[in-house]
Amino acid sequence: MTPISGAVSEPANAKINLSLHVTGQRPDGYHLLDSLVVFTVVGDVITVAPSDHLSLTIEGPFSAGLSAGHDNLVFQAARLFGTDRGAAITLTKNLPVASGIGGGSADAAATLRALSQLWDLPVPPRDAQVQLGADVPVCMTRELTRMRGVGDVLDHLGAAPPLNMILVNPGVAVPTPKVFKGLATKTNAAMPNDMPDPSNADTWTSWVIAQRNDLETPACTIAPEINVVIDAFLVQTGCQLVRMSGSGATCFAIFEDADTRDAAASNLRVAHPDWWVAETGAAEV
Ligand code: C5P
């Protein structure tokens, strides 16, 4: 894309739930979570350019089938500023849609950051952000974050270790409300409070391995393909941790080093040419 004068670009990094403990449910049906969230280098991109009116263009490998209509979360994010100013917004969709890695929420958060710069207006407050989606507040930064409440209680923890990661999406859509409904119990244990310092990568990784994603079991019942992804990761050399992110179907794995990570990604692409496979690492803060 040719840079447009005055345009602002913001990365919408993929959001990975390294853990996701469901600890309760509010009277309005939303679930209480305790989740450790990391952002990856791979992600969508939002670009906003000066314009008289508000418009949205969607491009990129996963643009097909996405509506650029006024119900798009990107437009909803723009409307939170409560202004009638215009902007030509471009969303470059590099991430599979509805796949548990925050795509729509990350795009909405990047739109808020970009338009705040373009229009020189403050970012709308967290209680407004959460109305766009429970994951929007956490996607406002790229920090390793412990997320509690319904996604609105955030402890920012600074930079994550670099992480040799692979993300895999098998191309099945899993509706989030249906996954939450499939939970056998909604009052599971929270994570322990004693998370080791992320700068001590080995101890920290062991701690993360001991956590869970409570949505993995119901998601695998709805989409057994997720089990196939997990099994395919588990036989790869150097694989330290495999887990589903969010409500699925994307799973991630953490590898010992970049060489075993890259070899595993090649193996997975050969064995499953129809899967989306992305080698990545933690985004810089
Ligand atoms: O907020 P968001 O649109 O991302 O959530 C999608 C759906 O996931 C909600 O309508 C709700 O059914 C479920 N959800 C939940 N508890 C959360 C987050 C999402 O029950 N904390």
PDB file of C-alpha atoms in Angstrom, residues 95-199:
ATOM      1  CA  LEU A  95      -5.440 -13.405  10.921  1.00  0.00           C
ATOM      2  CA  PRO A  96      -8.181 -16.004  10.481  1.00  0.00           C
ATOM      3  CA  VAL A  97     -11.546 -14.644  11.637  1.00  0.00           C
ATOM      4  CA  ALA A  98     -13.510 -15.825  14.715  1.00  0.00           C
ATOM      5  CA  SER A  99     -10.598 -17.970  15.798  1.00  0.00           C
ATOM      6  CA  GLY A 100      -9.866 -17.203  19.474  1.00  0.00           C
ATOM      7  CA  ILE A 101      -6.916 -14.881  18.909  1.00  0.00           C
ATOM      8  CA  GLY A 102      -8.725 -11.599  19.344  1.00  0.00           C
ATOM      9  CA  GLY A 103      -8.888 -10.535  15.717  1.00  0.00           C
ATOM     10  CA  GLY A 104     -12.025  -8.386  15.942  1.00  0.00           C
ATOM     11  CA  SER A 105     -11.130  -7.024  19.401  1.00  0.00           C
ATOM     12  CA  ALA A 106      -7.517  -6.341  18.377  1.00  0.00           C
ATOM     13  CA  ASP A 107      -8.764  -4.518  15.264  1.00  0.00           C
ATOM     14  CA  ALA A 108     -11.171  -2.431  17.353  1.00  0.00           C
ATOM     15  CA  ALA A 109      -8.402  -1.565  19.851  1.00  0.00           C
ATOM     16  CA  ALA A 110      -5.970  -0.620  17.044  1.00  0.00           C
ATOM     17  CA  THR A 111      -8.713   1.559  15.518  1.00  0.00           C
ATOM     18  CA  LEU A 112      -9.159   3.378  18.842  1.00  0.00           C
ATOM     19  CA  ARG A 113      -5.390   4.005  19.103  1.00  0.00           C
ATOM     20  CA  ALA A 114      -5.039   5.113  15.483  1.00  0.00           C
ATOM     21  CA  LEU A 115      -8.072   7.433  15.446  1.00  0.00           C
ATOM     22  CA  SER A 116      -7.042   8.958  18.764  1.00  0.00           C
ATOM     23  CA  GLN A 117      -3.807  10.041  17.040  1.00  0.00           C
ATOM     24  CA  LEU A 118      -5.449  11.108  13.758  1.00  0.00           C
ATOM     25  CA  TRP A 119      -8.186  13.131  15.416  1.00  0.00           C
ATOM     26  CA  ASP A 120      -6.123  14.216  18.438  1.00  0.00           C
ATOM     27  CA  LEU A 121      -8.883  13.020  20.768  1.00  0.00           C
ATOM     28  CA  PRO A 122      -8.526  10.957  23.973  1.00  0.00           C
ATOM     29  CA  VAL A 123      -9.022   7.190  23.726  1.00  0.00           C
ATOM     30  CA  PRO A 124     -12.576   6.335  24.928  1.00  0.00           C
ATOM     31  CA  PRO A 125     -12.638   4.945  28.516  1.00  0.00           C
ATOM     32  CA  ARG A 126     -12.398   1.265  29.418  1.00  0.00           C
ATOM     33  CA  ASP A 127     -16.110   0.872  30.261  1.00  0.00           C
ATOM     34  CA  ALA A 128     -16.908   2.035  26.710  1.00  0.00           C
ATOM     35  CA  GLN A 129     -14.205  -0.200  25.183  1.00  0.00           C
ATOM     36  CA  VAL A 130     -15.597  -3.322  26.876  1.00  0.00           C
ATOM     37  CA  GLN A 131     -18.972  -2.715  25.189  1.00  0.00           C
ATOM     38  CA  LEU A 132     -17.281  -3.435  21.848  1.00  0.00           C
ATOM     39  CA  GLY A 133     -16.029  -6.801  23.114  1.00  0.00           C
ATOM     40  CA  ALA A 134     -14.710  -8.250  26.358  1.00  0.00           C
ATOM     41  CA  ASP A 135     -11.176  -8.495  24.903  1.00  0.00           C
ATOM     42  CA  VAL A 136     -10.911  -4.903  23.630  1.00  0.00           C
ATOM     43  CA  PRO A 137      -9.402  -3.394  26.836  1.00  0.00           C
ATOM     44  CA  VAL A 138      -6.604  -5.982  27.004  1.00  0.00           C
ATOM     45  CA  CYS A 139      -5.794  -5.363  23.325  1.00  0.00           C
ATOM     46  CA  MET A 140      -5.078  -1.665  24.000  1.00  0.00           C
ATOM     47  CA  THR A 141      -1.430  -2.504  24.858  1.00  0.00           C
ATOM     48  CA  ARG A 142       1.048  -5.174  23.730  1.00  0.00           C
ATOM     49  CA  GLU A 143       2.131  -5.995  27.293  1.00  0.00           C
ATOM     50  CA  LEU A 144       1.943  -9.410  28.891  1.00  0.00           C
ATOM     51  CA  THR A 145      -1.262  -8.965  30.928  1.00  0.00           C
ATOM     52  CA  ARG A 146      -3.217 -10.828  33.570  1.00  0.00           C
ATOM     53  CA  MET A 147      -6.869 -10.276  32.718  1.00  0.00           C
ATOM     54  CA  ARG A 148      -9.635 -10.788  35.248  1.00  0.00           C
ATOM     55  CA  GLY A 149     -13.306  -9.880  35.657  1.00  0.00           C
ATOM     56  CA  VAL A 150     -14.983 -10.232  32.266  1.00  0.00           C
ATOM     57  CA  GLY A 151     -11.873  -8.769  30.649  1.00  0.00           C
ATOM     58  CA  ASP A 152     -11.991  -5.364  32.290  1.00  0.00           C
ATOM     59  CA  VAL A 153      -9.636  -5.916  35.262  1.00  0.00           C
ATOM     60  CA  LEU A 154      -6.084  -5.759  33.942  1.00  0.00           C
ATOM     61  CA  ASP A 155      -2.646  -6.196  35.520  1.00  0.00           C
ATOM     62  CA  HIS A 156      -0.021  -5.144  32.979  1.00  0.00           C
ATOM     63  CA  LEU A 157       3.172  -7.147  33.453  1.00  0.00           C
ATOM     64  CA  GLY A 158       5.554  -5.556  30.951  1.00  0.00           C
ATOM     65  CA  ALA A 159       7.437  -7.458  28.265  1.00  0.00           C
ATOM     66  CA  ALA A 160       6.907 -11.196  27.773  1.00  0.00           C
ATOM     67  CA  PRO A 161       9.888 -13.477  27.143  1.00  0.00           C
ATOM     68  CA  PRO A 162      10.567 -13.630  23.343  1.00  0.00           C
ATOM     69  CA  LEU A 163       8.754 -17.049  22.991  1.00  0.00           C
ATOM     70  CA  ASN A 164       9.271 -19.387  20.022  1.00  0.00           C
ATOM     71  CA  MET A 165       5.645 -19.916  19.056  1.00  0.00           C
ATOM     72  CA  ILE A 166       3.540 -21.472  16.345  1.00  0.00           C
ATOM     73  CA  LEU A 167      -0.139 -20.657  15.889  1.00  0.00           C
ATOM     74  CA  VAL A 168      -2.343 -23.133  14.029  1.00  0.00           C
ATOM     75  CA  ASN A 169      -5.933 -22.701  12.933  1.00  0.00           C
ATOM     76  CA  PRO A 170      -7.581 -25.729  11.319  1.00  0.00           C
ATOM     77  CA  GLY A 171     -10.214 -23.626   9.534  1.00  0.00           C
ATOM     78  CA  VAL A 172     -13.219 -24.536  11.669  1.00  0.00           C
ATOM     79  CA  ALA A 173     -15.328 -21.762  13.186  1.00  0.00           C
ATOM     80  CA  VAL A 174     -16.319 -22.238  16.844  1.00  0.00           C
ATOM     81  CA  PRO A 175     -19.102 -19.939  18.151  1.00  0.00           C
ATOM     82  CA  THR A 176     -17.875 -18.432  21.466  1.00  0.00           C
ATOM     83  CA  PRO A 177     -21.269 -18.440  23.305  1.00  0.00           C
ATOM     84  CA  LYS A 178     -21.728 -22.150  22.475  1.00  0.00           C
ATOM     85  CA  VAL A 179     -18.292 -22.985  23.925  1.00  0.00           C
ATOM     86  CA  PHE A 180     -19.059 -21.148  27.198  1.00  0.00           C
ATOM     87  CA  LYS A 181     -22.440 -22.988  27.359  1.00  0.00           C
ATOM     88  CA  GLY A 182     -20.631 -26.324  27.077  1.00  0.00           C
ATOM     89  CA  LEU A 183     -18.606 -25.790  30.283  1.00  0.00           C
ATOM     90  CA  ALA A 184     -19.236 -28.593  32.792  1.00  0.00           C
ATOM     91  CA  THR A 185     -18.391 -26.265  35.685  1.00  0.00           C
ATOM     92  CA  LYS A 186     -18.171 -22.494  35.761  1.00  0.00           C
ATOM     93  CA  THR A 187     -16.481 -22.070  39.148  1.00  0.00           C
ATOM     94  CA  ASN A 188     -12.970 -23.337  38.509  1.00  0.00           C
ATOM     95  CA  ALA A 189      -9.824 -22.414  40.420  1.00  0.00           C
ATOM     96  CA  ALA A 190      -8.144 -19.119  39.554  1.00  0.00           C
ATOM     97  CA  MET A 191      -4.444 -19.054  38.679  1.00  0.00           C
ATOM     98  CA  PRO A 192      -2.066 -18.888  41.653  1.00  0.00           C
ATOM     99  CA  ASN A 193      -0.945 -15.381  42.546  1.00  0.00           C
ATOM    100  CA  ASP A 194       2.757 -16.232  42.595  1.00  0.00           C
ATOM    101  CA  MET A 195       3.599 -15.938  38.870  1.00  0.00           C
ATOM    102  CA  PRO A 196       7.410 -16.001  38.495  1.00  0.00           C
ATOM    103  CA  ASP A 197       9.191 -13.084  36.875  1.00  0.00           C
ATOM    104  CA  PRO A 198       8.835 -13.464  33.068  1.00  0.00           C
ATOM    105  CA  SER A 199      12.522 -12.544  32.685  1.00  0.00           C
TER     106      SER A 199
END
